[in-house]
Coordinates of C-alpha atoms in Angstrom, one line a residue:
M1 CA -7.5 10.6 24.0
N2 CA -9.7 7.4 23.4
T3 CA -8.8 4.2 24.7
V4 CA -9.5 0.8 23.4
D5 CA -11.6 0.1 26.6
G6 CA -13.1 3.3 26.3
P7 CA -15.6 5.2 23.7
K8 CA -16.5 2.7 20.8
V9 CA -14.6 4.7 18.2
F10 CA -11.7 7.4 17.8
Q11 CA -13.4 10.6 17.8
R12 CA -11.0 13.0 16.4
I13 CA -8.8 11.5 13.3
S14 CA -5.7 13.0 11.4
V15 CA -4.4 12.2 8.2
L16 CA -1.1 13.2 7.2
G17 CA -1.0 13.6 3.6
A18 CA -3.1 15.4 1.1
G19 CA -2.5 13.3 -1.9
A20 CA -5.4 11.3 -3.1
W21 CA -5.3 7.8 -0.9
G22 CA -4.7 10.6 1.9
T23 CA -8.2 12.8 0.6
A24 CA -10.0 10.0 0.0
L25 CA -9.3 8.4 3.2
A26 CA -10.3 11.6 5.0
L27 CA -13.5 12.2 3.2
N28 CA -14.7 8.4 4.1
A29 CA -13.6 8.9 7.8
A30 CA -15.7 12.5 7.7
R31 CA -18.8 10.2 6.2
A32 CA -18.4 7.9 9.1
G33 CA -19.0 11.0 11.7
R34 CA -15.6 11.3 12.7
D35 CA -13.9 14.9 13.2
V36 CA -11.2 15.3 10.9
V37 CA -8.4 17.1 10.1
L38 CA -6.3 16.9 7.0
W39 CA -2.8 17.9 7.2
G40 CA -0.3 18.7 3.9
R41 CA 2.6 20.5 3.1
D42 CA 1.0 22.6 -0.1
S43 CA -0.7 25.4 1.4
A44 CA -2.0 25.7 -2.0
T45 CA -3.3 22.4 -2.6
L46 CA -4.9 22.3 1.1
E47 CA -6.7 25.8 -0.1
T48 CA -7.9 24.1 -3.1
I49 CA -9.5 21.5 -1.4
S50 CA -10.9 23.7 1.5
T51 CA -12.5 26.2 -0.8
T52 CA -13.4 24.3 -3.9
H53 CA -14.1 21.1 -2.4
Q54 CA -11.9 19.2 -5.1
L55 CA -8.6 18.1 -5.6
P56 CA -8.2 18.0 -9.7
A57 CA -4.2 17.3 -9.8
Y58 CA -5.2 13.9 -8.0
L59 CA -8.7 13.4 -8.0
P60 CA -10.2 14.9 -11.6
G61 CA -13.8 15.2 -11.7
I62 CA -14.9 14.6 -8.1
T63 CA -16.6 16.9 -5.9
F64 CA -16.3 15.9 -2.3
D65 CA -19.6 15.5 -0.6
Q66 CA -17.9 16.1 3.0
P67 CA -16.4 19.4 4.0
L68 CA -12.5 18.9 5.5
E69 CA -10.4 20.6 7.7
T70 CA -7.0 21.5 6.6
T71 CA -4.1 22.1 8.2
T72 CA 0.1 22.5 7.6
D73 CA 0.6 22.7 11.2
L74 CA 1.8 19.5 12.1
T75 CA 0.9 20.0 16.0
E76 CA -2.3 20.7 15.4
A77 CA -2.4 17.4 13.3
A78 CA -0.8 14.9 16.0
D79 CA -3.2 16.4 18.7
A80 CA -5.5 13.6 17.8
D81 CA -7.3 10.2 18.9
C82 CA -5.9 8.4 16.3
I83 CA -3.6 8.9 13.1
L84 CA -3.6 7.9 9.7
L85 CA 0.2 8.0 8.2
V86 CA -0.5 8.1 4.3
A87 CA 2.8 8.9 2.5
P88 CA 4.7 7.2 0.2
A89 CA 6.7 4.5 2.0
Q90 CA 10.0 6.2 1.1
V91 CA 9.3 9.1 2.9
T92 CA 7.5 7.2 5.8
A93 CA 10.3 7.5 7.7
S94 CA 11.1 11.4 7.6
I95 CA 7.6 12.1 8.4
A96 CA 7.3 9.7 11.5
E97 CA 10.4 11.0 12.5
T98 CA 8.9 14.6 12.2
I99 CA 6.1 14.1 14.0
G100 CA 7.9 11.7 16.6
L101 CA 7.7 15.4 19.4
Y102 CA 4.0 15.6 18.9
V103 CA 2.7 12.2 19.1
R104 CA 0.9 11.2 22.5
K105 CA 2.0 7.7 23.8
G106 CA -0.8 5.0 23.0
T107 CA -1.8 7.0 19.9
P108 CA -2.7 4.6 17.1
V109 CA -0.9 5.2 14.1
V110 CA -2.7 4.0 10.6
L111 CA 0.2 2.9 8.0
A112 CA -1.5 3.2 4.6
A113 CA 1.8 3.1 2.0
K114 CA 2.4 -0.3 0.5
G115 CA 6.1 -0.5 0.0
L116 CA 9.2 -1.7 1.6
E117 CA 12.1 0.9 2.3
K118 CA 15.0 0.9 0.4
G119 CA 18.1 0.3 1.5
T120 CA 17.2 -0.9 5.2
Q121 CA 14.3 -3.3 3.9
R122 CA 12.2 -2.6 6.5
M123 CA 8.3 -2.7 6.5
M124 CA 6.3 0.5 7.8
S125 CA 5.8 -1.2 11.1
E126 CA 9.3 -1.4 11.7
V127 CA 10.1 2.2 10.5
L128 CA 6.9 3.5 12.7
A129 CA 8.8 1.6 15.6
D130 CA 12.2 3.4 15.4
Y131 CA 10.7 6.8 14.6
L132 CA 7.6 6.7 16.6
P133 CA 8.5 4.2 19.7
Q134 CA 5.4 5.7 21.6
A135 CA 2.6 5.3 19.1
V136 CA 0.9 1.8 18.5
P137 CA 1.0 0.7 15.1
A138 CA -1.9 -0.4 12.7
I139 CA -2.1 -1.1 8.7
L140 CA -4.5 -0.5 6.2
S141 CA -4.2 -2.2 3.3
G142 CA -6.7 -4.0 0.7
P143 CA -8.0 -3.6 -3.1
S144 CA -9.0 0.1 -3.0
F145 CA -8.3 2.8 -5.4
A146 CA -8.5 6.4 -4.3
S147 CA -10.9 7.3 -7.0
D148 CA -13.7 5.1 -5.9
V149 CA -13.3 5.8 -2.0
A150 CA -13.9 9.3 -2.7
R151 CA -16.9 8.9 -4.7
G152 CA -18.5 6.8 -2.3
L153 CA -18.4 3.5 -4.0
P154 CA -18.2 0.2 -2.1
T155 CA -14.7 -0.8 -1.1
A156 CA -13.5 -3.1 1.7
V157 CA -10.3 -3.2 3.2
T158 CA -8.2 -5.2 5.9
I159 CA -7.0 -2.8 9.2
A160 CA -4.5 -4.9 11.6
A161 CA -3.3 -4.1 14.8
P162 CA -1.4 -5.8 17.4
S163 CA -4.5 -6.5 19.3
L164 CA -8.0 -7.6 18.1
P165 CA -9.7 -5.1 20.2
L166 CA -7.5 -2.1 18.7
A167 CA -8.4 -3.5 15.2
D168 CA -12.0 -3.5 15.7
K169 CA -12.3 -0.3 17.4
L170 CA -10.2 1.4 14.2
C171 CA -12.9 -0.4 12.1
A172 CA -15.7 1.1 13.6
S173 CA -13.9 4.1 13.8
L174 CA -13.6 4.1 9.7
S175 CA -16.1 2.0 8.9
S176 CA -19.0 4.2 6.7
Q177 CA -22.0 2.8 4.3
T178 CA -19.9 2.3 1.5
F179 CA -16.3 1.5 3.2
R180 CA -15.7 -1.8 5.0
P181 CA -13.0 -2.3 6.8
Y182 CA -12.1 -6.2 8.3
A183 CA -10.2 -6.3 11.6
S184 CA -7.0 -8.6 11.5
T185 CA -3.9 -9.2 14.0
D186 CA -1.7 -10.1 11.1
L187 CA 0.5 -6.7 10.5
V188 CA 3.0 -8.9 8.9
G189 CA 0.8 -10.1 6.2
V190 CA -1.4 -7.4 5.6
Q191 CA 1.8 -5.3 5.2
L192 CA 3.8 -7.8 2.7
G193 CA 0.3 -8.4 0.7
G194 CA 0.1 -4.4 -0.3
A195 CA 3.4 -4.2 -1.1
L196 CA 4.6 -7.6 -3.0
K197 CA 1.5 -7.0 -5.1
N198 CA 2.9 -3.7 -6.4
I199 CA 5.8 -5.8 -8.1
L200 CA 3.6 -8.0 -9.5
A201 CA 1.4 -5.7 -10.8
I202 CA 3.9 -4.1 -12.8
A203 CA 5.2 -7.5 -14.3
C204 CA 1.6 -7.7 -15.2
G205 CA 1.7 -4.4 -16.9
I206 CA 4.1 -5.3 -18.6
V207 CA 3.4 -8.0 -20.2
L208 CA -0.3 -7.1 -21.6
G209 CA 1.3 -3.5 -22.7
K210 CA 4.0 -6.0 -24.5
K211 CA 0.9 -7.6 -25.9
L212 CA 2.1 -11.1 -24.8
G213 CA -1.7 -12.2 -24.4
A214 CA -3.9 -13.1 -21.8
S215 CA -2.5 -16.5 -21.3
A216 CA 0.7 -15.1 -20.2
H217 CA -0.9 -12.7 -17.7
A218 CA -2.6 -15.5 -16.3
A219 CA 0.4 -17.7 -15.6
L220 CA 2.6 -14.7 -14.5
M221 CA -0.2 -13.7 -11.9
T222 CA -1.1 -17.1 -10.6
R223 CA 3.0 -17.5 -10.6
G224 CA 3.7 -14.5 -9.3
F225 CA 1.1 -14.8 -6.3
A226 CA 2.8 -18.1 -5.3
E227 CA 6.0 -16.7 -4.9
M228 CA 4.6 -13.5 -3.0
Q229 CA 2.8 -16.1 -0.5
R230 CA 6.6 -18.1 0.0
L231 CA 8.3 -15.2 1.3
A232 CA 5.3 -13.8 3.2
L233 CA 4.5 -17.0 4.9
K234 CA 8.7 -16.9 5.7
L235 CA 8.6 -13.8 7.0
G236 CA 5.8 -14.7 9.5
A237 CA 2.5 -13.8 7.6
R238 CA -0.4 -16.3 7.9
S239 CA -1.8 -17.9 5.2
D240 CA -5.3 -16.8 5.6
T241 CA -4.2 -12.8 5.4
L242 CA -2.4 -13.7 1.5
M243 CA -5.6 -15.3 0.6
G244 CA -8.0 -12.5 1.8
L245 CA -8.3 -9.0 1.1
S246 CA -5.1 -7.5 1.7
G247 CA -3.4 -10.4 -0.5
F248 CA -5.5 -12.2 -3.3
G249 CA -8.0 -9.4 -3.3
D250 CA -5.7 -6.7 -4.1
V251 CA -3.3 -8.7 -6.3
A252 CA -6.7 -9.5 -8.1
L253 CA -7.3 -5.5 -8.1
S254 CA -4.0 -4.1 -9.0
C255 CA -2.5 -6.6 -11.6
S256 CA -5.3 -6.2 -14.3
N257 CA -6.9 -2.3 -14.1
H258 CA -5.3 0.9 -15.5
Q259 CA -6.1 2.9 -12.2
S260 CA -3.8 0.8 -10.6
R261 CA -0.4 3.3 -10.8
N262 CA 1.8 0.0 -10.7
F263 CA 0.0 -1.7 -13.3
A264 CA 0.0 1.3 -15.4
F265 CA 3.7 1.9 -14.9
G266 CA 4.2 -1.7 -16.3
F267 CA 2.1 -1.5 -19.1
A268 CA 3.8 2.1 -20.2
L269 CA 7.3 0.1 -19.9
G270 CA 5.7 -2.5 -22.1
E271 CA 4.5 -0.1 -24.7
G272 CA 7.9 1.0 -24.8
Q273 CA 8.1 4.1 -22.7
T274 CA 11.5 4.6 -21.3
L275 CA 11.9 4.1 -17.7
S276 CA 14.0 7.5 -17.1
D277 CA 10.0 9.3 -18.2
L278 CA 8.4 7.3 -15.8
M279 CA 10.5 7.8 -13.1
A280 CA 11.2 11.7 -13.7
P281 CA 10.0 14.0 -11.3
G282 CA 6.4 14.7 -11.0
A283 CA 5.2 11.2 -12.6
K284 CA 3.2 9.3 -10.8
L285 CA 4.4 7.0 -7.7
S286 CA 4.8 3.5 -8.5
E287 CA 5.7 2.1 -5.2
G288 CA 6.5 -1.2 -6.9
A289 CA 9.5 0.2 -8.7
Y290 CA 11.3 0.9 -5.1
S291 CA 9.9 -2.7 -3.8
A292 CA 11.3 -4.7 -6.2
R293 CA 14.9 -4.8 -5.5
V294 CA 14.2 -5.0 -1.9
A295 CA 11.7 -7.7 -2.1
C296 CA 14.8 -9.6 -3.9
E297 CA 17.1 -9.1 -1.1
L298 CA 14.8 -10.3 1.3
A299 CA 14.4 -13.5 -0.7
T300 CA 17.6 -13.9 -1.0
R301 CA 18.4 -13.2 2.8
H302 CA 15.7 -16.1 3.5
G303 CA 16.5 -18.8 0.8
I304 CA 13.2 -18.0 -1.2
E305 CA 13.3 -17.8 -5.0
M306 CA 11.2 -15.1 -6.7
P307 CA 11.9 -15.0 -10.4
V308 CA 8.9 -12.8 -11.4
A309 CA 10.0 -10.1 -8.5
Q310 CA 13.8 -10.7 -9.8
A311 CA 12.8 -10.0 -13.6
V312 CA 11.3 -6.8 -12.9
A313 CA 14.2 -5.6 -10.5
D314 CA 16.6 -6.4 -13.2
V315 CA 14.6 -4.7 -16.0
L316 CA 13.7 -1.7 -13.9
E317 CA 17.7 -1.3 -13.2
Q318 CA 18.3 -2.2 -16.8
K319 CA 20.2 -5.1 -16.4
C320 CA 18.2 -6.8 -19.0
S321 CA 15.5 -6.3 -21.7
I322 CA 12.0 -7.5 -21.4
D323 CA 12.2 -9.8 -24.0
E324 CA 15.3 -11.1 -22.5
A325 CA 13.5 -11.5 -19.1
V326 CA 10.4 -12.7 -20.6
I327 CA 13.2 -15.7 -22.4
R328 CA 14.9 -16.0 -18.5
L329 CA 11.1 -17.0 -17.1
M330 CA 10.2 -19.5 -19.7
S331 CA 13.7 -21.1 -19.6
R332 CA 13.1 -21.9 -15.8
P333 CA 13.8 -25.9 -15.0
L334 CA 10.9 -28.0 -15.2
R335 CA 9.4 -28.5 -11.7
A336 CA 5.9 -29.5 -9.8
E337 CA 3.4 -26.7 -9.7
S338 CA 3.2 -26.8 -5.9
E339 CA 5.4 -27.9 -2.8
Q340 CA 3.1 -30.4 -1.4
T341 CA 3.7 -32.3 -4.8
I342 CA 6.9 -32.6 -4.3
K343 CA 6.6 -33.6 -0.5
Q344 CA 4.0 -36.4 -1.4
N345 CA 6.9 -37.9 -3.8

């Protein structure tokens, strides 16, 4: 296996998860010149990818510019220099546990889910440590839509790893003419930026779907980002990470664009669609719908106020209506905008 001190890139890369994002990342790795194998459970989907070079269910209208090797065999997929684990946050544990017998010690496993685990409040790196302790965790996150990456449109992301040499090597392995990764060692900040912005994207979608206006949208995005920072910093994130691609950059992309599943989910709620329809089997995944309550639990544990996240969680749990949530947010006690202002006085 390649090591950080060995070849300059990880040549054989496995991508676990043949949905939109996993397929897009596999395509990018192939463009970067890597030997790629894409693993999925559904043989019919993999056959479509292999024979038609398309994935119409997830990436409609896109014909892939690179052939992709596919497999349903986890032992084959685990035989790699580097693994990209591209699965929803709530099933990351089960996949990590399943491949645990096959992954070699020291293999970097790059986690691409932007979520927090319900019930345990764990970040994805903590899930990996429990189920794949022999692997080295890394995180890929940032302002990126699967369709853009699949089409080869310019995209920049952050890749965080425990050491800068490993982060640099992962970036070199996945860098292509249209995909620019930036290295980081802030695993906590990169993970929380992605997970928490999903909750804010739902809130912003609700505001615009409810036709509450551009002013309300701007205010909500700003105050929501502030509470994201409060919690993330308390949990050990770095402020520069939160102002970078995997924090502010992802907020800017996801909080006003219908390509964002979380924004589209919130927009549909604001327009009056029912929660049961939006979360029915087969509906598009909204990671923020699962992370909202987890973020509130973490905030309570650490004494952090997150009124926007709390409002989203309460609406999703049908503890209050959207109108009631808006009134509650607008009725909060008046205060200084920043903690620095409070300290100065």
